[in-house]
Coordinates of C-alpha atoms and ligand atoms in Angstrom, one line a residue:
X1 CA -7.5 153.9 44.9
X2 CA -5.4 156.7 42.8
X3 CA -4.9 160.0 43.3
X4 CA -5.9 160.1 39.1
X5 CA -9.3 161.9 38.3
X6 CA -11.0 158.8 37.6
X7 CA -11.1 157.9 41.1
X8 CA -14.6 157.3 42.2
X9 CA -16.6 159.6 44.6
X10 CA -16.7 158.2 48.6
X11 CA -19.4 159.1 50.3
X12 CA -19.4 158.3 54.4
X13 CA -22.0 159.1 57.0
X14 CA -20.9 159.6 60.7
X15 CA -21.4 161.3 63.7
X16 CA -21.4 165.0 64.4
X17 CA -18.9 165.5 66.9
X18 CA -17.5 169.3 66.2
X19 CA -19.5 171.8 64.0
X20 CA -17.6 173.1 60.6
X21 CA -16.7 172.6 57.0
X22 CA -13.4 171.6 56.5
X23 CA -11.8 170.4 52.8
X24 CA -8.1 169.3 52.1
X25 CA -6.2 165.8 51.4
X26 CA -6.7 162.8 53.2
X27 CA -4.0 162.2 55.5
X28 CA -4.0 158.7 57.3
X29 CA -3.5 158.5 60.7
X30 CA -1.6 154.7 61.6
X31 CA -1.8 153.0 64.3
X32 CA 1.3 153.7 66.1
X33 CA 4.0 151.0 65.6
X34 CA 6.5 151.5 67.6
X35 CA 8.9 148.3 67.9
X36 CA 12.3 149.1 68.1
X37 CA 14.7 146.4 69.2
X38 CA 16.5 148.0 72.0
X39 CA 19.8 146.2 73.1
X40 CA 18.2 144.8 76.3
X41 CA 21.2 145.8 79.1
X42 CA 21.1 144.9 82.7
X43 CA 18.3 144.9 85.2
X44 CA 19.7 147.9 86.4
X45 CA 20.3 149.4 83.0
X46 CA 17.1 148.8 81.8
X47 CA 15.4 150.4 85.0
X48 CA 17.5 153.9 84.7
X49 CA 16.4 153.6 81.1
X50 CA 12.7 153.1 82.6
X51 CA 13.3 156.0 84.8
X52 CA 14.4 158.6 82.3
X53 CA 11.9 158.1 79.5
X54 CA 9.4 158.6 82.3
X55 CA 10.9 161.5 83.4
X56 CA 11.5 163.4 80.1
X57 CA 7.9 162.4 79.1
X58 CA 7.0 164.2 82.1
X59 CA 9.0 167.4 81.4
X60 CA 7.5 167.1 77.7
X61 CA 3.6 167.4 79.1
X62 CA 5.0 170.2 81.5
X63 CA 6.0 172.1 78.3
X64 CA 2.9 171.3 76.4
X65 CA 0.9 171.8 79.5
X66 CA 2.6 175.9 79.4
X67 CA 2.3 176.1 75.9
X68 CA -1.7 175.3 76.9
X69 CA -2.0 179.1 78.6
X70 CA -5.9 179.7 78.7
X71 CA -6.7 176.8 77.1
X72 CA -8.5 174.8 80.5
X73 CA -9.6 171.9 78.6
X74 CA -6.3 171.1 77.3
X75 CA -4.4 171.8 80.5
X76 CA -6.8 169.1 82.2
X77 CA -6.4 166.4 79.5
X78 CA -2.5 167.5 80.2
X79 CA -2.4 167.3 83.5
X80 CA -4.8 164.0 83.4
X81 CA -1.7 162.2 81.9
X82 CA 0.9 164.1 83.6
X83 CA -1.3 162.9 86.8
X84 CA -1.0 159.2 85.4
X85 CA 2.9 159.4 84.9
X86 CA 3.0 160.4 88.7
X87 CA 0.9 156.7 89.8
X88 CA 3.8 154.7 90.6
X89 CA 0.9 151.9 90.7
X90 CA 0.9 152.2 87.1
X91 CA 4.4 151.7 86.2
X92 CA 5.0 149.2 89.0
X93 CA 4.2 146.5 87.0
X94 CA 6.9 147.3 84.0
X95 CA 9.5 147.7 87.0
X96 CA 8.9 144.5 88.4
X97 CA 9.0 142.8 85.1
X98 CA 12.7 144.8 84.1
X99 CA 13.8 143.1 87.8
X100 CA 12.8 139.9 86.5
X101 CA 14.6 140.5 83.3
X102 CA 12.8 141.9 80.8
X103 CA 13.9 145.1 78.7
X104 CA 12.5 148.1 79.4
X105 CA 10.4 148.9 76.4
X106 CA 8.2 145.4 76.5
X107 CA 8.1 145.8 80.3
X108 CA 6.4 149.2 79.9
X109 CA 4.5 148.1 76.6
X110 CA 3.0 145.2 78.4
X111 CA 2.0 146.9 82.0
X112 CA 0.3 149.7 79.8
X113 CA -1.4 147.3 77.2
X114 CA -3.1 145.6 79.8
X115 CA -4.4 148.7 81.5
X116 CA -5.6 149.9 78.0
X117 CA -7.7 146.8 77.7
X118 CA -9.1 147.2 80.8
X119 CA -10.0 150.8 79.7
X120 CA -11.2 149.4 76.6
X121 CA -13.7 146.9 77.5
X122 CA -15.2 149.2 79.9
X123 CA -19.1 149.8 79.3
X124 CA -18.7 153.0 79.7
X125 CA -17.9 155.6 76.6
X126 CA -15.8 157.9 79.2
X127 CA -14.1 155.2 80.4
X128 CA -13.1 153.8 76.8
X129 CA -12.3 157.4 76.3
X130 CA -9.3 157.6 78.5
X131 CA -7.6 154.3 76.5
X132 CA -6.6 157.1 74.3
X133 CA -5.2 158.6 76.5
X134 CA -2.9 155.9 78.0
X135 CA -2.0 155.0 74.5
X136 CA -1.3 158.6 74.0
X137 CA 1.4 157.9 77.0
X138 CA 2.6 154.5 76.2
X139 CA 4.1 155.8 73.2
X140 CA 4.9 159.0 74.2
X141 CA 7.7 156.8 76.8
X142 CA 8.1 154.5 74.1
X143 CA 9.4 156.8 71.9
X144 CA 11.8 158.3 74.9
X145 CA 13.3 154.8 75.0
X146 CA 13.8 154.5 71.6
X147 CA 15.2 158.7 71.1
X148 CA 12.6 158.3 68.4
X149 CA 10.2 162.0 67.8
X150 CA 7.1 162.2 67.2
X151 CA 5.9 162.8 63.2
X152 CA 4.0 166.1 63.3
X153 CA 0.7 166.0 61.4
X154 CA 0.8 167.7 58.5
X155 CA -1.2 171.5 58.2
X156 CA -4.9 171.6 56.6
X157 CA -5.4 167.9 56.0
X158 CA -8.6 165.8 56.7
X159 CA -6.7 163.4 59.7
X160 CA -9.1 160.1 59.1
X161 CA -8.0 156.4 61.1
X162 CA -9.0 155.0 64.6
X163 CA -8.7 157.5 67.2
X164 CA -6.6 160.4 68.1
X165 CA -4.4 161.5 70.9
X166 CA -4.8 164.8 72.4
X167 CA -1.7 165.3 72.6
X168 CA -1.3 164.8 68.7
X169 CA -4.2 166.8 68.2
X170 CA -3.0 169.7 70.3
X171 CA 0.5 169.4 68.5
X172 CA -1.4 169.7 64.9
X173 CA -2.0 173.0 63.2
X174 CA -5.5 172.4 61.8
X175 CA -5.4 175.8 59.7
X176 CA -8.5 174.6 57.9
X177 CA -8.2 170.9 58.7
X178 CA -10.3 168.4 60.2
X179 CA -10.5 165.3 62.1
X180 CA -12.9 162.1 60.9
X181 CA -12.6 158.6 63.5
X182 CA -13.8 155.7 64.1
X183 CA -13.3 155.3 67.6
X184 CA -13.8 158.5 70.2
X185 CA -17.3 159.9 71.1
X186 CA -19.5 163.1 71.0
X187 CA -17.6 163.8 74.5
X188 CA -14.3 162.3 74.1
X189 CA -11.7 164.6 74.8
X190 CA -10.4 164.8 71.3
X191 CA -14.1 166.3 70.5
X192 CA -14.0 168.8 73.3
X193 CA -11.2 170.0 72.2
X194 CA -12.2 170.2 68.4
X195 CA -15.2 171.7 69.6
X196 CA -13.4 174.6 71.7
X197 CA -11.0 175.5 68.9
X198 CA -13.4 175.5 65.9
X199 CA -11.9 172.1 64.5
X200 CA -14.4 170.3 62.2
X201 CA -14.9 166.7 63.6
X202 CA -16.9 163.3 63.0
X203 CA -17.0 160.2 64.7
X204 CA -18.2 157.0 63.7
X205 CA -16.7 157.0 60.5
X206 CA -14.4 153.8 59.4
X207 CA -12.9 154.8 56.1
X208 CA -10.3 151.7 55.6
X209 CA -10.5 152.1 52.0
X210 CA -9.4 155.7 51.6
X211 CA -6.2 156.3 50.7
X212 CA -3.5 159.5 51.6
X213 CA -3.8 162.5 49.2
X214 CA -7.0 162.0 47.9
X215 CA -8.7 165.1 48.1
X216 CA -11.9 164.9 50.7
X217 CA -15.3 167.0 52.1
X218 CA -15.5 167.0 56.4
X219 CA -19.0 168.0 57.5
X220 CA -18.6 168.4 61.2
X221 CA -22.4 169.5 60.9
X222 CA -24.1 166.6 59.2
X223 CA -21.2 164.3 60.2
X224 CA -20.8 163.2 57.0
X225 CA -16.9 162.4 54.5
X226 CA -16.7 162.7 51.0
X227 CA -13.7 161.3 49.9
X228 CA -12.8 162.2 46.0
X229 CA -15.6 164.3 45.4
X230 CA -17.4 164.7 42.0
X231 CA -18.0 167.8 40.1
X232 CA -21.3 168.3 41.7
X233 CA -20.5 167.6 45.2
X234 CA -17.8 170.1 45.4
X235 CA -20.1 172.9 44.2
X236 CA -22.2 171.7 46.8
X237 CA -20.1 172.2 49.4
X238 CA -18.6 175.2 48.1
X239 CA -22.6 176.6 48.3
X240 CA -22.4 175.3 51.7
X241 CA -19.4 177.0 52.9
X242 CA -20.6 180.4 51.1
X243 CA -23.9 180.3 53.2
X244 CA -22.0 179.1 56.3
X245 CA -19.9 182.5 56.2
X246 CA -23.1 184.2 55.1
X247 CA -24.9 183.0 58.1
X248 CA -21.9 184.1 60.3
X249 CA -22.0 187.4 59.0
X250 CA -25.7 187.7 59.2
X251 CA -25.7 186.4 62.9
X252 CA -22.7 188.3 64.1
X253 CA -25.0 191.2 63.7
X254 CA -27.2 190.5 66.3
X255 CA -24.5 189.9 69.1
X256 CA -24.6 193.2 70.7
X257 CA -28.0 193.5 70.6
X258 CA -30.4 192.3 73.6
X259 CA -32.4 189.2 72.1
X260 CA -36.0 190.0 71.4
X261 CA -38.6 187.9 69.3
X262 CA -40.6 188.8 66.4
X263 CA -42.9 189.3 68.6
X264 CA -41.2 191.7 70.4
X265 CA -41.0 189.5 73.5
X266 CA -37.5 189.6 75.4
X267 CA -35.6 186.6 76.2
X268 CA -32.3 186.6 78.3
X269 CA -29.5 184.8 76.7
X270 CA -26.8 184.2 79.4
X271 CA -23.3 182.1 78.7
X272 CA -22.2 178.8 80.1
X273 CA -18.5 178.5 81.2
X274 CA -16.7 176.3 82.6
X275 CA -14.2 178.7 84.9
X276 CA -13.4 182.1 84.6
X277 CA -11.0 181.8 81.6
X278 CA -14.0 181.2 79.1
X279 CA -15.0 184.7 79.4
X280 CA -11.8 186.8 78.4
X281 CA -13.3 187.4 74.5
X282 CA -16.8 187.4 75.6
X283 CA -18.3 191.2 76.3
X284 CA -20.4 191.1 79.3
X285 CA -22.9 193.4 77.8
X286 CA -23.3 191.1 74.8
X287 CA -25.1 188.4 77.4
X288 CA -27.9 188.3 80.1
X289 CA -24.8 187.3 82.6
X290 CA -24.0 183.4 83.4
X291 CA -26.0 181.0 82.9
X292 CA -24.2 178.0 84.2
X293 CA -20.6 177.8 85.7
X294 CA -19.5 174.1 85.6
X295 CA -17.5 174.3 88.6
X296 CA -16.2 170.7 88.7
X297 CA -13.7 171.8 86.1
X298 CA -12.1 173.8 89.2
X299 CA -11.4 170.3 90.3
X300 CA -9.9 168.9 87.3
X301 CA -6.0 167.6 86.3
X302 CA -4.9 168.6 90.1
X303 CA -3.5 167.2 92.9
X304 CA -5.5 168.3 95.2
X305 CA -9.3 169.9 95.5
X306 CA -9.5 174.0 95.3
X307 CA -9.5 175.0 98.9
X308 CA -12.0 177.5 100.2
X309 CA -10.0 180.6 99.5
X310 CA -9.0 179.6 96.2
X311 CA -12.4 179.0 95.2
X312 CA -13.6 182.2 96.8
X313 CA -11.5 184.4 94.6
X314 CA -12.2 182.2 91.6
X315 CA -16.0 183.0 92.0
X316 CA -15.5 186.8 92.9
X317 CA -13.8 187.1 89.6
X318 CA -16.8 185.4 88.2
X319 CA -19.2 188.0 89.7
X320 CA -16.5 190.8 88.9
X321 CA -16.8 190.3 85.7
X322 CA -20.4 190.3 85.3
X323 CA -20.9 193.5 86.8
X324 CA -24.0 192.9 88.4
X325 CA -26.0 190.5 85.9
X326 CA -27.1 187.7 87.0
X327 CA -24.4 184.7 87.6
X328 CA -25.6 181.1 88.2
X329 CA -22.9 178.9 90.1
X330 CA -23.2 175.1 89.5
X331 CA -22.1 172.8 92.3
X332 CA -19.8 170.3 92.1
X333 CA -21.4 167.7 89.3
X334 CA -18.4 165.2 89.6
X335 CA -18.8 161.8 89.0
X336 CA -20.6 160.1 85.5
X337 CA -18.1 161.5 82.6
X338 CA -16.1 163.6 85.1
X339 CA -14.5 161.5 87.4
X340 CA -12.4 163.5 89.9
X341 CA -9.4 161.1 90.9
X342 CA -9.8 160.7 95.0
X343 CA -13.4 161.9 94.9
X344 CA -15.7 159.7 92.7
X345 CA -15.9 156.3 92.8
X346 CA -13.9 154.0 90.0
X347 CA -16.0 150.9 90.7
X348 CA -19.4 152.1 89.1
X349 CA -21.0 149.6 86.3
X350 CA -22.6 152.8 85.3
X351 CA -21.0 156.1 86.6
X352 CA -24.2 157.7 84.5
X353 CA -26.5 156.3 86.6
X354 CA -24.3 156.2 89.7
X355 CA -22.8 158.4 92.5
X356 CA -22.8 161.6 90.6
X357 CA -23.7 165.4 91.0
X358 CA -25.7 166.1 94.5
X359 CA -25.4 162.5 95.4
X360 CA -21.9 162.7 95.6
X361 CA -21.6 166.4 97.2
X362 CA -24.1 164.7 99.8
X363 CA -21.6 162.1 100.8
X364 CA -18.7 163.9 101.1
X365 CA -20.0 167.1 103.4
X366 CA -16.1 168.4 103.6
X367 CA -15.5 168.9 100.1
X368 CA -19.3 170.3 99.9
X369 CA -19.3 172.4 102.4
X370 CA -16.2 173.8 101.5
X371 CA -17.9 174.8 98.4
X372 CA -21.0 176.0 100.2
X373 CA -18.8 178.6 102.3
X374 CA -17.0 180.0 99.3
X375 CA -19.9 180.5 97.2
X376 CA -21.6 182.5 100.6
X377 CA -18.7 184.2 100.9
X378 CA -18.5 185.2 97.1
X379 CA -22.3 186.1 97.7
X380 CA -21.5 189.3 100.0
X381 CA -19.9 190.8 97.4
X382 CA -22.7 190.3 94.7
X383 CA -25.8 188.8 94.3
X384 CA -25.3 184.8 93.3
X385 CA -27.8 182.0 92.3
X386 CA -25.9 178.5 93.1
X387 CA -27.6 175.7 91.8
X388 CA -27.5 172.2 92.7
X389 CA -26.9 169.5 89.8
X390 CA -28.7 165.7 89.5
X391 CA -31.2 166.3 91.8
X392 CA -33.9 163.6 91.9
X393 CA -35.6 163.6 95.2
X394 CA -37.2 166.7 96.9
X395 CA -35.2 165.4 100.4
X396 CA -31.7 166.0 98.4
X397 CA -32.9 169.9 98.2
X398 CA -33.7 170.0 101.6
X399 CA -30.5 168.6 103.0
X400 CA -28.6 171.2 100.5
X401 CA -30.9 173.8 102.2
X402 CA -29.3 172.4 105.6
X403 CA -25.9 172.3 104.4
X404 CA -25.8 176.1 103.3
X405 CA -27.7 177.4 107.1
X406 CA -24.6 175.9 108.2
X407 CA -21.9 176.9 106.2
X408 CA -24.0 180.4 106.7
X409 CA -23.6 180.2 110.1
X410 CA -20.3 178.9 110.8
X411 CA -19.2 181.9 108.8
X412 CA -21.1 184.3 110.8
X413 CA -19.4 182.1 114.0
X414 CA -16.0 183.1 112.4
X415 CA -17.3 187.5 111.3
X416 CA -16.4 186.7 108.0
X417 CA -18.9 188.6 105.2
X418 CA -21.0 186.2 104.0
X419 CA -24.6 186.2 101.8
X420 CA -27.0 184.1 101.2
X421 CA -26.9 182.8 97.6
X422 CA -30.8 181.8 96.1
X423 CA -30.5 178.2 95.8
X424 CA -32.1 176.6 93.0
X425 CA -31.8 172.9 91.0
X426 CA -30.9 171.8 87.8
X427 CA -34.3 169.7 86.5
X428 CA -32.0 167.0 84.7
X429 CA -33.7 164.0 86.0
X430 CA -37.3 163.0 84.5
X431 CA -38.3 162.5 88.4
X432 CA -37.5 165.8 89.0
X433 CA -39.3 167.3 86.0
X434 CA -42.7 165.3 86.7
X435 CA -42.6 166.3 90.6
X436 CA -41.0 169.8 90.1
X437 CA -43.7 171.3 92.6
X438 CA -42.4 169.3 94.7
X439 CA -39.5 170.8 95.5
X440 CA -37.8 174.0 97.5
X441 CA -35.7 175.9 95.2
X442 CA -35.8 179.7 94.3
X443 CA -35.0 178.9 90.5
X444 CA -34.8 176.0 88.3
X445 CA -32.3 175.2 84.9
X446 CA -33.1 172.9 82.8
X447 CA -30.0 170.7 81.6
X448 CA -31.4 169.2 78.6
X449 CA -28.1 167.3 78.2
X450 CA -28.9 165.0 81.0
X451 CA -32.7 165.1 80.4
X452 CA -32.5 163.9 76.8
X453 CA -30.4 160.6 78.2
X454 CA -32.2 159.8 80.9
X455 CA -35.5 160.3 79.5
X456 CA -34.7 158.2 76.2
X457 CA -32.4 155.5 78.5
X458 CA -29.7 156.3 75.4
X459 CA -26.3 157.7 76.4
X460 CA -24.8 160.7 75.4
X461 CA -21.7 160.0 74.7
X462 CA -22.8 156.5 72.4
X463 CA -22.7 157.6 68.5
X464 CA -24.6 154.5 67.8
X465 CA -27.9 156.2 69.7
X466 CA -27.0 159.5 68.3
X467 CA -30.7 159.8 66.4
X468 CA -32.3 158.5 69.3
X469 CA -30.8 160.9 72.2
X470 CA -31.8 163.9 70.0
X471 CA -35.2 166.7 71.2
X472 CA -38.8 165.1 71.2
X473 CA -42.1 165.4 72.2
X474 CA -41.6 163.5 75.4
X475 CA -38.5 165.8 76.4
X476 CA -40.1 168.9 75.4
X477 CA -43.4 168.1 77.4
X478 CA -41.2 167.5 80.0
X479 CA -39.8 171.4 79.1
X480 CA -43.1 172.9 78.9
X481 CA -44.4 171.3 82.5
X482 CA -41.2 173.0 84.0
X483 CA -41.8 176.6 82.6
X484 CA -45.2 176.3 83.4
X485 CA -44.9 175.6 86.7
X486 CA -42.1 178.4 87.1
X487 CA -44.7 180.9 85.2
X488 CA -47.3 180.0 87.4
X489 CA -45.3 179.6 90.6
X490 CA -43.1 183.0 89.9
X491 CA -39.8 180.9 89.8
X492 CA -37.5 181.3 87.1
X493 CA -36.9 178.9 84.8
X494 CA -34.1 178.7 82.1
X495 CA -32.2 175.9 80.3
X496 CA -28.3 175.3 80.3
X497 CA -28.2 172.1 78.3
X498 CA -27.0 172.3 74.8
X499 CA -29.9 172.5 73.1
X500 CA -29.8 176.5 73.3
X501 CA -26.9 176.3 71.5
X502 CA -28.4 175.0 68.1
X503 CA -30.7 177.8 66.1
X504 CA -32.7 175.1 65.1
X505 CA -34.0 173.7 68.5
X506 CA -34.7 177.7 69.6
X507 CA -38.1 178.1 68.4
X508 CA -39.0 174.8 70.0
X509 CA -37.9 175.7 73.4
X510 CA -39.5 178.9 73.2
X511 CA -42.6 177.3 72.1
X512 CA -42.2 175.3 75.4
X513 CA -42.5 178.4 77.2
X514 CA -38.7 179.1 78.2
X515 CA -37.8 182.6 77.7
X516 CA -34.2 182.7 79.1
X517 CA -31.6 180.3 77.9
X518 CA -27.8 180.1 78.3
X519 CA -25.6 179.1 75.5
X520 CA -22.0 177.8 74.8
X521 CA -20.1 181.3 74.0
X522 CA -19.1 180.5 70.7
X523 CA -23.3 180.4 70.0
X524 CA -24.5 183.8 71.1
X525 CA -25.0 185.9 67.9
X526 CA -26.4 182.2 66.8
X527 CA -29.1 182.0 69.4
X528 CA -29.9 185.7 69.5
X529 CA -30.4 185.3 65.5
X530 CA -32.7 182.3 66.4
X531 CA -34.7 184.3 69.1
X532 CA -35.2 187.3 66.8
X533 CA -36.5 185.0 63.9
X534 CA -39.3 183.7 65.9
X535 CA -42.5 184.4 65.9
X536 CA -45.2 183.4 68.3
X537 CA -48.1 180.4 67.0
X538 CA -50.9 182.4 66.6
Ligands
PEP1 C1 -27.0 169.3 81.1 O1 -27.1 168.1 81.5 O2 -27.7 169.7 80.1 C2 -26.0 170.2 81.6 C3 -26.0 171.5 81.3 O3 -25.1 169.7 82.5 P1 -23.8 168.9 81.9 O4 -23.8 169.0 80.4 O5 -22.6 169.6 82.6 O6 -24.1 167.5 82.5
MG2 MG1 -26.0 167.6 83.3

């Protein structure tokens, strides 16, 4: 392929991963080769040499890890490597080899390859996920060895190859850039991060053929690459970009405004966060308070769990900030695609499907309970709904019910201020949905996320069974029996998954019957918009 004009049009179909137009070059991203013939010194040599590329990759993810400020998402995938330089199980292997004579940079090469593989052929996506990561950190001490730098990527390109570090991503300037892989999933953290910082992004797409320079089309929306695009396809695009900014501008309007149908009906539109970081752009009067806090982020990229007090304050600033709208705490939902090193289990054939959410918090009473007595603490001050995650089984709600008298009276044992929070359940499970009468809670959310998988048996996080885990009429009967029950029975109902987040899926929900939703915080003035467009079947 040339860069000439007579290059012929590519067109490529992938998988949304972040939402966005993006047009620039192509820029290629290689594999990483990195085999530089060290002169191979003496055991000892070689494991100093070990010893300081470990440690200066270390101080490099301490500086990255500060130059993260707010940014929680990249601090944890940070700290997550940072966290895997620290496991002297991991690099025991390259030291024993450098004892038995081998240089440094194939001892550490091969103890990492083979943990790479293992991450690799792992069934699941979150665990194939993290091989990026390690990569990431193979050649980040690699390079050390070597006194070779990192390439930065250049600014505004379309980035297509295999799969991306994070760290590379979070050293890029994307100023109007975009990302296109192979590899990497809706949830890997390369995506999460795209998705945070407005980055367009597709997975799923192998474009071998393309070559650098050539001028290329990223829709993070429909997923799909054009590379060299014809006369028509750029106008195209260029239409599609106008009415992108167009629809921004149209939405934007309706942020400050309380969301309201056609119909004149009101429907809350609350936030999801995933600490108490999110909300430093977002006004609290623009939003119906907090929909979901994902509090296992808390426990992420750390060495040790949040302790009551530091929880405590994390959830008063929470409820500070809300100033008395309603604030809906999550309990720990570790396990599945957010292992907590310590906590969840590493053995699971499928974490999805394992010890995850309520299961987990059930087994491990002192880390729950901690959690309990934080969250009633952080209830005197303000009213709080805390809501329990993966519940399947009415018995799981009544031994949360159990746990919280407890922690409600060991508090008052102890005259510390405490309140009793409503306690209420994510309806995630299909079990749960079908039986929802069935069970004590004050409130119920509805985290279509999980729903969607476990109804359709298709992963979230597989691109291949993108089309399949997508809205239909079994999940939004499922919907509708929730909200009816919670109109008839008095009990809230809302919905947390990400569904709320896409205007096109609003009228659907609300058809269900839902009339309070809670949206990622980049989508308010996108779901109010959706709300206000709606109009009631007659
Ligand atoms: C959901 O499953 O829809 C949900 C909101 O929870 P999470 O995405 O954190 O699993
Ligand atoms: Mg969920």
């Amino acid at each position: 392929m040339s860069t000439e004009a007579a290059a012929t049009m590519v067109c490529l179909q992938g998988v949304p991963a972040a939402p966005g137009l993006a047009a620039g070059p192509i820029f290629r991203l290689t594999e990483p080769t990195i085999r530089v013939e060290r002169q191979a010194g003496s055991a000892t040599a070689e494991r100093m040499a070990l010893e300081a590329a470990l440690q200066t990759a270390a101080e490099g993810l301490a500086a990255l890890i500060e130059t993260a400020g707010d940014d929680e998402e990249a601090e944890a995938i940070l700290s997550f490597q940072a966290a895997l330089l620290e496991d002297p199980e991991l690099t025991a292997p390259a030291f024993a080899a450098i004892a038995a004579g081998t240089p440094a940079d194939r001892a550490i090469r091969e103890a990492l390859d083979g943990e790479i593989a293992g991450y690799l052929a792992a069934e699941d996506a979150y665990f194939r996920g993290r091989a990026a990561d390690l990569a990431d950190l193979r050649d980040r001490v690699l390079r050390h060895l070597a006194g070779a730098e990192e390439a930065p990527l250049p600014a505004g390109v379309i980035c297509v190859g295999s799969d991306l570090a994070p760290s590379r991503f979070l050293a890029t300037r994307w100023d109007g850039g975009g990302l296109a892989l192979a590899r990497g999933s809706t949830t890997s953290h390369v995506a999460i991060l795209a998705r945070a910082r407005g980055v367009p992004m597709v997975v799923g797409i192998v474009a071998d053929g393309v070559a650098n320079g050539h001028p290329a089309l990223l829709d993070g929306t429909d997923g799909s690459l054009v590379v060299d695009p014809d006369q028509a396809a750029r106008l195209a695009f260029e239409v599609r970009q106008a009415a992108e900014l167009q629809t921004r501008a149209r939405d934007e309007k309706f942020l400050t405004r309380p969301a309201v149908t056609a119909d004149g009906e009101s429907v809350a539109v609350m936030v999801n966060i995933a600490g108490p970081d999110d909300l430093s752009g977002i006004d609290p009067g623009h939003t119906d308070g907090i929909g979901l806090v994902r509090t296992e982020f808390l426990f992420h990229g750390r060495d040790r769990l949040p302790d009551e007090a530091e929880q405590l304050a994390v959830y008063r600033r929470i409820l500070d900030w809300a100033g008395g709208r309603s604030v809906t705490i999550r309990t720990l939902d570790a396990g599945g695609d957010k292992p907590i090193p310590g906590l969840t289990r590493r053995d699971e054939s499928n974490p999805f499907l394992g010890v995850r959410g309520v299961r987990l918090s059930l087994r491990h009473p002192e880390v729950f309970v901690v959690q309990l007595r934080a969250l009633a603490r952080a209830a005197a001050v303000a009213p709080l709904k805390v809501m329990v995650p993966m519940v399947s089984l009415p018995e799981e709600m009544a031994a949360c019910r159990a746990l919280l008298d407890d922690a409600l009276a060991q508090l008052a044992a102890e005259s510390l201020p405490a309140g009793r929070p409503q306690l209420g359940m994510m309806i995630e499970v299909p079990a749960a949905a079908l039986m929802v009468e069935a069970f004590d809670a004050e409130f119920y959310s509805i985290g279509s996320n999980d729903l969607i998988q476990y109804t359709m048996a298709a992963s979230r996080d597989e691109p291949e069974l993108a089309g399949l885990a997508r809205p239909n009429a079994a999940l939004i009967a499922l919907i509708a029996r929730v909200a009816q029950y919670g109109a008839g029975s008095g009990r809230p109902v809302s919905l947390c998954g990400d569904l709320a987040s896409e205007p096109a899926q609003v009228p659907l929900l609300l058809d269900a019957g839902l009339r309070a939703l809670s949206v990622a915080p980049a989508a308010l003035a996108t779901t109010k918009a959706a709300v206000a467009r709606y109009r009631r079947a007659a």
